[in-house]
Tab-separated table of C-alpha atoms in Angstrom:
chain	number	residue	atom	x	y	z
A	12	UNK	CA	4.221	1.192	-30.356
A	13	UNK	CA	3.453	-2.299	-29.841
A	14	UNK	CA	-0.360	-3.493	-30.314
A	15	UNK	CA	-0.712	0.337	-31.476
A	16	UNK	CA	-0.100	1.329	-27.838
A	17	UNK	CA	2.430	4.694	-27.554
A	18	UNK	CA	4.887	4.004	-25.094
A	19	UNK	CA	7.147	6.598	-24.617
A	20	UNK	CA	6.836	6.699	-20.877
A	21	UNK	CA	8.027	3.164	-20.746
A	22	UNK	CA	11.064	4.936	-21.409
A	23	UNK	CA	11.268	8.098	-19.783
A	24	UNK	CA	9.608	7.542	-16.245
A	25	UNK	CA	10.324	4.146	-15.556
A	26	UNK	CA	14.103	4.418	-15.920
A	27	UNK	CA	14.556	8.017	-13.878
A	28	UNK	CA	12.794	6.294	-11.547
A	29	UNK	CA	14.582	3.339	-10.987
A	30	UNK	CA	17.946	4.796	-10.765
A	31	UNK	CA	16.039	7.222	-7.907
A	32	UNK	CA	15.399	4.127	-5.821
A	33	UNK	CA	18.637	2.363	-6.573
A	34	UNK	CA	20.242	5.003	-5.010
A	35	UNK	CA	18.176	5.544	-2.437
A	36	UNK	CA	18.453	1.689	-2.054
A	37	UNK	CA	22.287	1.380	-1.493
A	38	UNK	CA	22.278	4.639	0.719
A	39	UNK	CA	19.295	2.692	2.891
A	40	UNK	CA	21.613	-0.681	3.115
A	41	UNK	CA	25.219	0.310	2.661
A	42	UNK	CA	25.551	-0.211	6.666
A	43	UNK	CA	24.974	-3.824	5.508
A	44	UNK	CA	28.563	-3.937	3.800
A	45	UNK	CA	29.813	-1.783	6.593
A	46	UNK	CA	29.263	-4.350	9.300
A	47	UNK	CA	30.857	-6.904	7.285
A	48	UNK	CA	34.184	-4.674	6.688
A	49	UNK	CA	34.501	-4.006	10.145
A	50	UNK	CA	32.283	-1.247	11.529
A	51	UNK	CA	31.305	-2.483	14.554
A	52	UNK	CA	35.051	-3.222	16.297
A	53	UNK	CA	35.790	0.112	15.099
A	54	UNK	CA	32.887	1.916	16.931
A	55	UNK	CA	33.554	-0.524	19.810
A	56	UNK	CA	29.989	-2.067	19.796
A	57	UNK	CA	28.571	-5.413	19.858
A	58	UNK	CA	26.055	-7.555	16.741
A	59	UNK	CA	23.675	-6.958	18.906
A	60	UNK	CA	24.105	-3.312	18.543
A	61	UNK	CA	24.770	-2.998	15.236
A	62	UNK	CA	21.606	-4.575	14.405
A	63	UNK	CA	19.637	-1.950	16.495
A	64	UNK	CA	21.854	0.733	15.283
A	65	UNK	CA	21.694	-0.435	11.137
A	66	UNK	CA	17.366	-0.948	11.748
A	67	UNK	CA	17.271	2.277	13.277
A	68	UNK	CA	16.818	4.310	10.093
A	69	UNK	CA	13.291	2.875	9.735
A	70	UNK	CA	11.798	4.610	12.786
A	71	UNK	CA	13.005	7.718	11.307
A	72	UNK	CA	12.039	6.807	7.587
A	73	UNK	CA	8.108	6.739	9.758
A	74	UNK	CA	8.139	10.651	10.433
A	75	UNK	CA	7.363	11.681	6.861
A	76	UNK	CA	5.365	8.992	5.187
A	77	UNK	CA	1.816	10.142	5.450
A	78	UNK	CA	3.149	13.571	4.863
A	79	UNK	CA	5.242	13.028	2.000
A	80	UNK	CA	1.989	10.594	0.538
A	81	UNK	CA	-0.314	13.744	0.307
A	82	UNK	CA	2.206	16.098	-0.811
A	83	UNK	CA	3.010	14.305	-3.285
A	84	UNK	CA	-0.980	13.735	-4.626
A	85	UNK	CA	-1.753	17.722	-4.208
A	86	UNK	CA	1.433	17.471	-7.183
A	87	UNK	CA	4.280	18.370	-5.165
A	88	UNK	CA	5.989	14.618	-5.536
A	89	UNK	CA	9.057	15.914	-7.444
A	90	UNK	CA	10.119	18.869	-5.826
A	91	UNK	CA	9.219	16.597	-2.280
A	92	UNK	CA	11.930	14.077	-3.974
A	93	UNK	CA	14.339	16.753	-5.203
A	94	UNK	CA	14.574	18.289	-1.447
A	95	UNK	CA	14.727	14.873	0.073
A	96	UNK	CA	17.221	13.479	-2.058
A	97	UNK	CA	19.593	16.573	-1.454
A	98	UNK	CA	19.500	16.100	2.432
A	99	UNK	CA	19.885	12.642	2.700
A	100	UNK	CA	22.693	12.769	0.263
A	101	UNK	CA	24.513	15.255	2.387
A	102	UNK	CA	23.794	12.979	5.414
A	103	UNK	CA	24.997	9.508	4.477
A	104	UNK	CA	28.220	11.634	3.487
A	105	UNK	CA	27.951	12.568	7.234
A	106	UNK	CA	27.984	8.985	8.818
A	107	UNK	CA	31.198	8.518	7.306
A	108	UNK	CA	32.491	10.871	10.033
A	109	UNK	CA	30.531	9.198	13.164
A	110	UNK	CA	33.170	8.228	16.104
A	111	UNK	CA	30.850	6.516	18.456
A	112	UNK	CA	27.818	4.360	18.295
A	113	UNK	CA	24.768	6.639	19.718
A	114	UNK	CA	26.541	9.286	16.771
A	115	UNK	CA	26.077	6.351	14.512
A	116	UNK	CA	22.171	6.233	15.825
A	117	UNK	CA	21.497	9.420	15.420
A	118	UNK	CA	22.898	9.560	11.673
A	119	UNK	CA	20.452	6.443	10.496
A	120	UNK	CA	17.860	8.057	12.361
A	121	UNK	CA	18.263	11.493	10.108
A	122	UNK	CA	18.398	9.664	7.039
A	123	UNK	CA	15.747	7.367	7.533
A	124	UNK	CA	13.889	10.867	8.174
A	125	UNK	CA	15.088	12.054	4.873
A	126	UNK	CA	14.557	9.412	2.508
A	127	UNK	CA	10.655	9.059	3.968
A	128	UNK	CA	7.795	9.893	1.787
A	129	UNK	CA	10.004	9.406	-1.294
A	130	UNK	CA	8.394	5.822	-2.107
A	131	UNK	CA	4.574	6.776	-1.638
A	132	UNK	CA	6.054	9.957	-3.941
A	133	UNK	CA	7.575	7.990	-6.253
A	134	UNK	CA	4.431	5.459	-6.787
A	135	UNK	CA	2.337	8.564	-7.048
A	136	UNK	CA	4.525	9.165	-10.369
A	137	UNK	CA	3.896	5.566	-11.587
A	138	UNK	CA	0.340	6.291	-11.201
A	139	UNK	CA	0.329	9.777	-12.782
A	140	UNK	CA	1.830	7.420	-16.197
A	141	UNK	CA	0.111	4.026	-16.392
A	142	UNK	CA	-3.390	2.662	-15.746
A	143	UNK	CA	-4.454	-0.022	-13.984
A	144	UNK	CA	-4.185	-2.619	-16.783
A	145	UNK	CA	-0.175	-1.972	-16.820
A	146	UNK	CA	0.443	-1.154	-13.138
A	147	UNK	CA	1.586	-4.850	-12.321
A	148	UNK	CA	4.408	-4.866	-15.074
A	149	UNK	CA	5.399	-0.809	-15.070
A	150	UNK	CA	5.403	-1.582	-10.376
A	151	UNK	CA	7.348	-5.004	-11.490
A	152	UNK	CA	9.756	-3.065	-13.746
A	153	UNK	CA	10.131	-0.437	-11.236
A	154	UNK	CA	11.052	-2.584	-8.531
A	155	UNK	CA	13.979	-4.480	-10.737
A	156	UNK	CA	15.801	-1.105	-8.896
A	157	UNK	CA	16.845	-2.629	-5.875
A	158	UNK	CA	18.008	-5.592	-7.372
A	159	UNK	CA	19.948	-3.110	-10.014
A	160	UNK	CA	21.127	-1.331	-7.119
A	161	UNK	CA	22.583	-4.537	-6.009
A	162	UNK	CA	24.150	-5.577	-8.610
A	163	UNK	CA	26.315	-2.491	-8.243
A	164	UNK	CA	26.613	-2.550	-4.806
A	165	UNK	CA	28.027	-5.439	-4.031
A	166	UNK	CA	31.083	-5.502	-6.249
A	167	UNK	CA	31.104	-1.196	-5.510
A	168	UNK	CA	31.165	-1.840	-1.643
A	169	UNK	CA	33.922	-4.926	-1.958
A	170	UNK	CA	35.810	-2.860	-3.825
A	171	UNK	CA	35.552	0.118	-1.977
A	172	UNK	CA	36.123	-1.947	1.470
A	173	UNK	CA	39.289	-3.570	0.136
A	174	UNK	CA	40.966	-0.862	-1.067
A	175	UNK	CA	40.298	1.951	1.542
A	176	UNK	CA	37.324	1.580	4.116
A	177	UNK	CA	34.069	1.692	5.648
A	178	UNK	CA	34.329	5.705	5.916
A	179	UNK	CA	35.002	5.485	2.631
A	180	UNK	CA	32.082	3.602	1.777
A	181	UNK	CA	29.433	6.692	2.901
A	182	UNK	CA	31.483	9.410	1.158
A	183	UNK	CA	31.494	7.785	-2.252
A	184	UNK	CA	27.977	6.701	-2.477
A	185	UNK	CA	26.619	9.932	-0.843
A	186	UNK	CA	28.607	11.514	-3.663
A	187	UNK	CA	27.279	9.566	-6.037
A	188	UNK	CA	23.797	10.619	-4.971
A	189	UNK	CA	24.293	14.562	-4.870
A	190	UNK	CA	25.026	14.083	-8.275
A	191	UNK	CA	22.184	12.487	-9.446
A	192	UNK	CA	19.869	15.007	-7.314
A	193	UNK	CA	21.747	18.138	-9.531
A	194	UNK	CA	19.918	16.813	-12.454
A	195	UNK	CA	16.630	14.990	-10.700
A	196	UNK	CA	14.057	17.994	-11.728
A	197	UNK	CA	15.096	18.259	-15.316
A	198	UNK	CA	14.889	14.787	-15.653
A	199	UNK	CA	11.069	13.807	-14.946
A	200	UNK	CA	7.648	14.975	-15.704
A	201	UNK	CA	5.196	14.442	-13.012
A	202	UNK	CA	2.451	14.115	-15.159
A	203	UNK	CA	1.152	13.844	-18.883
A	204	UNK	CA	0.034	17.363	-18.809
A	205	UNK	CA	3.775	18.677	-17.827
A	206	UNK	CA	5.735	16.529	-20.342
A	207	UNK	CA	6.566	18.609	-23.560
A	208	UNK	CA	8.229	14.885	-25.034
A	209	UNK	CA	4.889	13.419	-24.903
A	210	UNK	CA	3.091	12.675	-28.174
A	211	UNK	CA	-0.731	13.372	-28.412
A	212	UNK	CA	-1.098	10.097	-29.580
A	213	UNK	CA	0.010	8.950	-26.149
A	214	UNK	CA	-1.543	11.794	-24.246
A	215	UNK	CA	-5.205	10.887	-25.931
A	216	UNK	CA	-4.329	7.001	-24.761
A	217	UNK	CA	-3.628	7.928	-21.018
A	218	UNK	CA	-6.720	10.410	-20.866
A	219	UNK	CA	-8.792	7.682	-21.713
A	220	UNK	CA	-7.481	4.835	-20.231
A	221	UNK	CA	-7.876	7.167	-16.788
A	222	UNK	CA	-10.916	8.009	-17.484
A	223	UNK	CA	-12.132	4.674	-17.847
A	224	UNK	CA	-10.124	3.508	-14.386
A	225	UNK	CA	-12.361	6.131	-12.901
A	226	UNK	CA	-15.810	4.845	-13.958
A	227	UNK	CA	-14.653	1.607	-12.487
A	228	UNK	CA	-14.111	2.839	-9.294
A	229	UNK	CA	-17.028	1.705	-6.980
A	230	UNK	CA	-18.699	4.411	-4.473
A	231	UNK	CA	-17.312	3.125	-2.105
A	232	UNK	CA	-13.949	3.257	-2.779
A	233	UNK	CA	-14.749	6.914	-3.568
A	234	UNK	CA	-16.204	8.221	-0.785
A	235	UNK	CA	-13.128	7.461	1.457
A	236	UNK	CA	-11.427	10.483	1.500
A	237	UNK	CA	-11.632	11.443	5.681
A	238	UNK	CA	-8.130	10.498	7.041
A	239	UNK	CA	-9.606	9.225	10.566
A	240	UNK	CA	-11.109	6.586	8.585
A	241	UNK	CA	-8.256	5.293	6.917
A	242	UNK	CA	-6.205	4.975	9.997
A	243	UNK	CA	-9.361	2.850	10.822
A	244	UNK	CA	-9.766	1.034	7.557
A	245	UNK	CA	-9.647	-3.179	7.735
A	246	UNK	CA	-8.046	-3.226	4.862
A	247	UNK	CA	-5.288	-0.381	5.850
A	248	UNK	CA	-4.651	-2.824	8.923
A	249	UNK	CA	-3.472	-5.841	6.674
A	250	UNK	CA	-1.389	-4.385	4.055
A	251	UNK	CA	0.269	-2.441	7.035
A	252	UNK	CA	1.068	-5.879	8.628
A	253	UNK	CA	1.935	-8.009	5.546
A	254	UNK	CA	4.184	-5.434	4.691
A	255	UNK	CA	5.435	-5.328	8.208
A	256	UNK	CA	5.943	-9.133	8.405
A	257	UNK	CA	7.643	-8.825	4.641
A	258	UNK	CA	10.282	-6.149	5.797
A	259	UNK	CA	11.418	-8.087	8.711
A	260	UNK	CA	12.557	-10.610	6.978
A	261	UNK	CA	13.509	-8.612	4.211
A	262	UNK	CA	15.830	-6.259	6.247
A	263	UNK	CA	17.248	-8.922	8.386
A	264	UNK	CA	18.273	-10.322	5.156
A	265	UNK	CA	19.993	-7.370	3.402
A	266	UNK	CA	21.607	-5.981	5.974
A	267	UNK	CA	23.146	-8.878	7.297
A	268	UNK	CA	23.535	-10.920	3.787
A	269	UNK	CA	27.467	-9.873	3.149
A	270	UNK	CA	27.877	-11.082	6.717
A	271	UNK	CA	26.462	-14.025	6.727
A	272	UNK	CA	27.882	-14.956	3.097
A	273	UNK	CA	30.859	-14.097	4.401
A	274	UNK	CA	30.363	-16.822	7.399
A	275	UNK	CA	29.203	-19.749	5.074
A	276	UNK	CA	31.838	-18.922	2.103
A	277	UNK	CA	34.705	-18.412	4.545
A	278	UNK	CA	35.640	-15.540	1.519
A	279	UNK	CA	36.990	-12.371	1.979
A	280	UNK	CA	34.844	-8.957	1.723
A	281	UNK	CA	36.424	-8.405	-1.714
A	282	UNK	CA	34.563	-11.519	-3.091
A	283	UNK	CA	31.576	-11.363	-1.204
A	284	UNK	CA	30.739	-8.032	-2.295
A	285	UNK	CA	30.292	-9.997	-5.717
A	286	UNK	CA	29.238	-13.182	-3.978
A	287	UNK	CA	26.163	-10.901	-2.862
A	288	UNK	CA	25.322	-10.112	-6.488
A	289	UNK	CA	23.414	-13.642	-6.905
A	290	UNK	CA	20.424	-13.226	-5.319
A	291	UNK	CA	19.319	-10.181	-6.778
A	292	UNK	CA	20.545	-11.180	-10.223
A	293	UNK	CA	17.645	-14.372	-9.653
A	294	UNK	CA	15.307	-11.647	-8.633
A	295	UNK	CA	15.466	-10.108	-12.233
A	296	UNK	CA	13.805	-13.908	-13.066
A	297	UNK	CA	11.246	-13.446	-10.105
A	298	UNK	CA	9.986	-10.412	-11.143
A	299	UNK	CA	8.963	-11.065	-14.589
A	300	UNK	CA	7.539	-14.626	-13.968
A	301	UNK	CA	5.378	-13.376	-11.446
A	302	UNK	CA	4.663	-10.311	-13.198
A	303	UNK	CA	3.464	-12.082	-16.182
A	304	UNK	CA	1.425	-14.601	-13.856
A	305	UNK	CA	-0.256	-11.678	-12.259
A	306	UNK	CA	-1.383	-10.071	-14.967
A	307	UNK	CA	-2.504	-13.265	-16.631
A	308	UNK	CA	-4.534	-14.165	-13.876
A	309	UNK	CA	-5.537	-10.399	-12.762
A	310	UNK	CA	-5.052	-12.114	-9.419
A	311	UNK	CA	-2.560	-9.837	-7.400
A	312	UNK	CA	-3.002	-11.487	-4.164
A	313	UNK	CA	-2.473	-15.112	-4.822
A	314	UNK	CA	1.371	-14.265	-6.125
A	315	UNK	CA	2.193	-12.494	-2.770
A	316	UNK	CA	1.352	-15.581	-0.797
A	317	UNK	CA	3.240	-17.724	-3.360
A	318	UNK	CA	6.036	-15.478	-3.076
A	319	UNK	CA	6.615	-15.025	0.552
A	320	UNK	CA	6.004	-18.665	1.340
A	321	UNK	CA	9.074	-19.102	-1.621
A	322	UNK	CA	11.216	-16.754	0.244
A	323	UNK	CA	10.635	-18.367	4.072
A	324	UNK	CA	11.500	-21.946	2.328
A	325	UNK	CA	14.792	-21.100	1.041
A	326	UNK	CA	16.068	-18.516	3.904
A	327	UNK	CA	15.416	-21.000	6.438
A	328	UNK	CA	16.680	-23.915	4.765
A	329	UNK	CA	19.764	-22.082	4.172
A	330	UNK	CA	20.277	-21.481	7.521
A	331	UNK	CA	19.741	-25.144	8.420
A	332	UNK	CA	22.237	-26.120	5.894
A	333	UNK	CA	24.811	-23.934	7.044
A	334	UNK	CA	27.465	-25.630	7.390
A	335	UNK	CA	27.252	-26.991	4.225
A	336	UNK	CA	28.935	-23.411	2.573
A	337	UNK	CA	28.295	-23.361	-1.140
A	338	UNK	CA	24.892	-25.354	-0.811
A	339	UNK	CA	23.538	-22.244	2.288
A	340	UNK	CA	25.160	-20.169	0.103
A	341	UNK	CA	22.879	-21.164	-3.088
A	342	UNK	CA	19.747	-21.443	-1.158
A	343	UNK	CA	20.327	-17.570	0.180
A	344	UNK	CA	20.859	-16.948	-3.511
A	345	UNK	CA	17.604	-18.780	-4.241
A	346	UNK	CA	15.920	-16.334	-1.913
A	347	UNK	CA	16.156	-13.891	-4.412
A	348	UNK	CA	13.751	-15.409	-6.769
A	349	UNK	CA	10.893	-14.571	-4.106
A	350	UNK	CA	12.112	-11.309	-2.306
A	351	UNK	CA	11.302	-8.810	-4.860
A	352	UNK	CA	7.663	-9.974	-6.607
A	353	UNK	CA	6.160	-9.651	-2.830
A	354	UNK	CA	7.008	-5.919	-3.007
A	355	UNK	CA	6.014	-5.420	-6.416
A	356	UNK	CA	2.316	-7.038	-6.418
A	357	UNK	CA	1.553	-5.592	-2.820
A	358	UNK	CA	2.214	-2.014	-4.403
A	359	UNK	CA	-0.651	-2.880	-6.689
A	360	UNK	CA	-2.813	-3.510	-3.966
A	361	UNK	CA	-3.504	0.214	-2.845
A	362	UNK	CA	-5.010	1.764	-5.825
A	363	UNK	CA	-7.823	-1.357	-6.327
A	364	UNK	CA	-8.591	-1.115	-3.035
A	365	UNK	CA	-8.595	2.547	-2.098
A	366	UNK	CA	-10.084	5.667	-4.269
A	367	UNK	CA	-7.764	8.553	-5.784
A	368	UNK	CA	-8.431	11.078	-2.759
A	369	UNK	CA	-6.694	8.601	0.050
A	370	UNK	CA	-4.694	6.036	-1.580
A	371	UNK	CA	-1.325	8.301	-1.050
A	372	UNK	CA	-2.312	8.674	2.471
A	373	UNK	CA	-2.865	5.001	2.588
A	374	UNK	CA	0.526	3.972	0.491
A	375	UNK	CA	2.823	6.513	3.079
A	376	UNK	CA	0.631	4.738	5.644
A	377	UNK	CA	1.549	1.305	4.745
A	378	UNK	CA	4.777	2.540	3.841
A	379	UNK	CA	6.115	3.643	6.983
A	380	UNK	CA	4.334	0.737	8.901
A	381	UNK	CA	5.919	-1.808	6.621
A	382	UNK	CA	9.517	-0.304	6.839
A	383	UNK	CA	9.553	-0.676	10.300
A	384	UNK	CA	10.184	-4.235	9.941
A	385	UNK	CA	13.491	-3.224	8.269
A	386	UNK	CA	14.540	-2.161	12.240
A	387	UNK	CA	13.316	-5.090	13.712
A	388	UNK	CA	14.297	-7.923	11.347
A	389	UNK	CA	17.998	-6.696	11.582
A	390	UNK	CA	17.582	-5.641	15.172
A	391	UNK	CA	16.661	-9.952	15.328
A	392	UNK	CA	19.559	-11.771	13.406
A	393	UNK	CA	21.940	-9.454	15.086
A	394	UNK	CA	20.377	-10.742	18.999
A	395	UNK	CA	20.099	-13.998	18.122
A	396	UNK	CA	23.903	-13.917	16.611
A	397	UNK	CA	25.149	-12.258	19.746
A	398	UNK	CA	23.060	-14.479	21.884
A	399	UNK	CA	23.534	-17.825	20.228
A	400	UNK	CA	26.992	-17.186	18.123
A	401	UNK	CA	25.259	-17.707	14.972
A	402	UNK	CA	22.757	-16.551	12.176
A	403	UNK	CA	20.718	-19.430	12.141
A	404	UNK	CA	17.681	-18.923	14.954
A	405	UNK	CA	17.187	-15.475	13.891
A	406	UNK	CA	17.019	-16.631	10.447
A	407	UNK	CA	14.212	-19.285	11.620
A	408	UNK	CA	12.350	-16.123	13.501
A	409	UNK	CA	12.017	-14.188	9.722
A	410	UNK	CA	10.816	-16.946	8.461
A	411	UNK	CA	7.885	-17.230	10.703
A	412	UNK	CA	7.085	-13.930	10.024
A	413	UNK	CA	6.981	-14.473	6.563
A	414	UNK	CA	4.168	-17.923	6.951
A	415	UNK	CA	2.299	-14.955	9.079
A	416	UNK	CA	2.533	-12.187	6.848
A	417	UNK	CA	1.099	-15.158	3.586
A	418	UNK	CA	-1.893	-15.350	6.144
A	419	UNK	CA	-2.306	-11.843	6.473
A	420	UNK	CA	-2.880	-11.708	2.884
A	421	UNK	CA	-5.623	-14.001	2.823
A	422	UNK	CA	-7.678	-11.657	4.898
A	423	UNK	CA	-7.377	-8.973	2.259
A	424	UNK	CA	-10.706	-8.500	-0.428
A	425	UNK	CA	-10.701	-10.978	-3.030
A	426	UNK	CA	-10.523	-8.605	-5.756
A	427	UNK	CA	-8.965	-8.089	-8.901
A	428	UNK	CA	-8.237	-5.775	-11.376
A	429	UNK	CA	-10.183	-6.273	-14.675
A	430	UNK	CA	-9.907	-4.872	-18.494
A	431	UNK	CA	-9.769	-0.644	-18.038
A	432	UNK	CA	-9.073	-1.185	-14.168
A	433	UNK	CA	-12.479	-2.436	-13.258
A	434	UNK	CA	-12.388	-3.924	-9.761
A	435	UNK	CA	-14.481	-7.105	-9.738
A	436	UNK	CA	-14.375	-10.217	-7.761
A	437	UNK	CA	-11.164	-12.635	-7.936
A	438	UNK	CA	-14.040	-15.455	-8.911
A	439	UNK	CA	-14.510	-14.012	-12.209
A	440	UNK	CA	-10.623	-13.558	-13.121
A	441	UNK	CA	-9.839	-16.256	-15.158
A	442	UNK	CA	-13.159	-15.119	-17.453
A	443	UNK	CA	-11.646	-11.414	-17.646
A	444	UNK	CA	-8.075	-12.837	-18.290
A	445	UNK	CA	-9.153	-14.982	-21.473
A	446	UNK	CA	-11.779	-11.953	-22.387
A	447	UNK	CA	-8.282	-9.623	-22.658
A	448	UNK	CA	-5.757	-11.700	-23.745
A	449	UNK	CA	-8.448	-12.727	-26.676
């Protein structure tokens, strides 16, 4: 227990969690390793298809956010995850088997439809287990999933693709997922109140540390509870779009990374599958120096910017560099540094800015909204490759929607969170920081 802090749930939640979304994760962007072993000639469709056809799952990962969201607050969030996980394991099996390309819409469609409302469901978890004054390391800590999921992967799907095929590809890792949704409900406790493991000493800690997050939260914050108004809220508007302007770039970068390493490298899919590994082994590095900066400061906002603008400076300098391979190659590996803080501090966002009653709503809300980007930013790369006969101008076109998406951010409150989750303006942050770290 370190400062006299129990922290058993450090250990318990965070970990079940992160294996959750690392398979969700590689089910969500195994199409990208599929393209690059050869999906597309063998469905007889074009990049520009593909792209349309690989983005496709985020229109259906839309239908259930907001659903899933309240669900999951009204304490439903692991049996919502248990059912979800099932079905969307049984359905990437399923794609394996697709002959055509509108079959291979309609599978990403279904389980984009299955896997949504599992992230607003899985962050009401997180905030069933830690406060405010440890949501930016336990979100940071969380988020290391995709880039674990990557790690594995990569090598998995080069391995996989060199020894059999793409078909392959869906059957084992939809396999590997059915097995981990056998053992999901065991596994986690929603809440404090359900874990048996739990020690009083760090039930007492989270009872008051919640209690006090409460008396911090302003009226106003409070009061909205109507759904109408959320749709309507400012605030709603801009997290929806910086999200949106983050996942474009975001999934025009995952899916089509093997490819496009694959095109600067000159390598074969064997060794890009572990070429692929680097970025998201840097984003290990991201995450904890801006998690530590942000919780230092208290300033959540200020690390997004810093972050996206990061991420637009090296993706589009790799694609002006590429055709110098091993130098694009290291700048798309530099990329990594900046892709995953952006998601982890903008998931702290919701819960300073919105009260207990809405913020699921609001994080399925923002959720879905964001995701959506994952269909066009692929749907982009894979136009502008068919259209120009290389990566490069859709690369430039992410980018720009990255410099938009920093701006966004700006609009947001300046707010932070303070000692017991106080929100208080971003003016006073450096005081609180020194007053805490005292």
């Amino acid at each position: 227990m370190p400062n006299g802090i129990p922290n058993g749930r450090w250990y318990r939640i965070v970990p079940a969690l992160i294996v959750l979304n690392c398979i969700s994760y590689m089910d969500r962007y195994n199409i990208g390793y599929a393209l690059a072993g050869g999906l597309a000639p063998d469905l007889g469709i074009d990049l520009s298809y593909a792209g349309i056809a690989a983005g496709v799952f985020f229109w259906g990962y839309l239908v259930l956010q907001l659903p899933g969201g309240h669900l999951a607050e009204r304490g439903y969030a692991k049996l919502f995850i248990a059912v979800a996980l099932f079905v969307w394991s049984l359905l990437t099996i399923g794609t394996a088997f697709v002959r055509t390309g509108p079959e291979l819409m309609v599978a990403r469609f279904l389980v984009g439809v299955a896997e949504g409302g599992v992230f607003p469901a899985i962050y009401t978890i997180l905030g069933n287990w830690f406060p405010a004054r440890e949501s930016g390391r336990a979100s940071a800590l969380f988020i290391t999933n995709t880039a674990i999921a990557s790690l594995i992967a990569g090598p998995l799907s080069g391995y996989i693709l060199t020894v059999y095929d793409w078909r392959a590809l869906f059957v084992v890792e939809g396999l590997m997922s059915l097995a981990f949704a056998v053992i999901w409900i065991p596994l986690v406790s929603e809440t404090p109140a359900s874990a048996r493991w739990i020690s009083d000493a760090e039930r007492n800690y989270l009872t008051a540390e919640f209690a006090a997050d409460e008396r911090g939260a302003d009226d106003r914050r409070s009061a909205r509870i109507s759904i109408l108004g959320l749709i309507r809220d400012r605030n709603l508007c801009v997290l929806s779009a910086v999200y949106l302007c983050f996942h474009i770039a975001n999934g025009g970068y995952v899916i089509w990374l093997p490819t496009i390493m694959k095109s600067v490298t000159q390598q074969e899919i064997g060794a890009v599958g572990v070429l692929t590994v680097a970025p998201f082994l840097l984003s290990f590095i991201g995450l904890y120096v801006f998690g530590t900066l942000s919780d230092k400061s208290l300033n959540r906002r200020r690390y997004v910017v810093v972050s996206m603008l990061g991420f637009a400076a090296c993706f589009s300098a790799a694609a002006a560099l590429s055709d110098h391979g091993w130098l694009s190659f290291s700048l798309l590996a530099a990329s990594g540094l900046f892709l995953k803080p952006t998601i982890s501090l903008l998931w702290t966002l919701p819960k300073l800015i919105f009260g207990k009653d809405t913020v699921g709503g609001a994080r399925g809300i923002i959720n879905g909204i964001g995701n959506l980007g994952g269909f066009f930013g692929p749907a982009i790369i894979g136009s502008a490759s068919a259209y120009t006969g290389g990566f490069e101008t859709g690369t430039y076109i992410l980018a720009g929607f990255l410099l938009i998406g920093a701006a966004l951010t700006s609009l947001l409150p300046d707010i932070v969170s303070g000692p017991k989750g106080h929100v208080v303006p971003a003016s006073q942050a450096a005081a609180l920081a020194k007053m805490r770290n005292a």
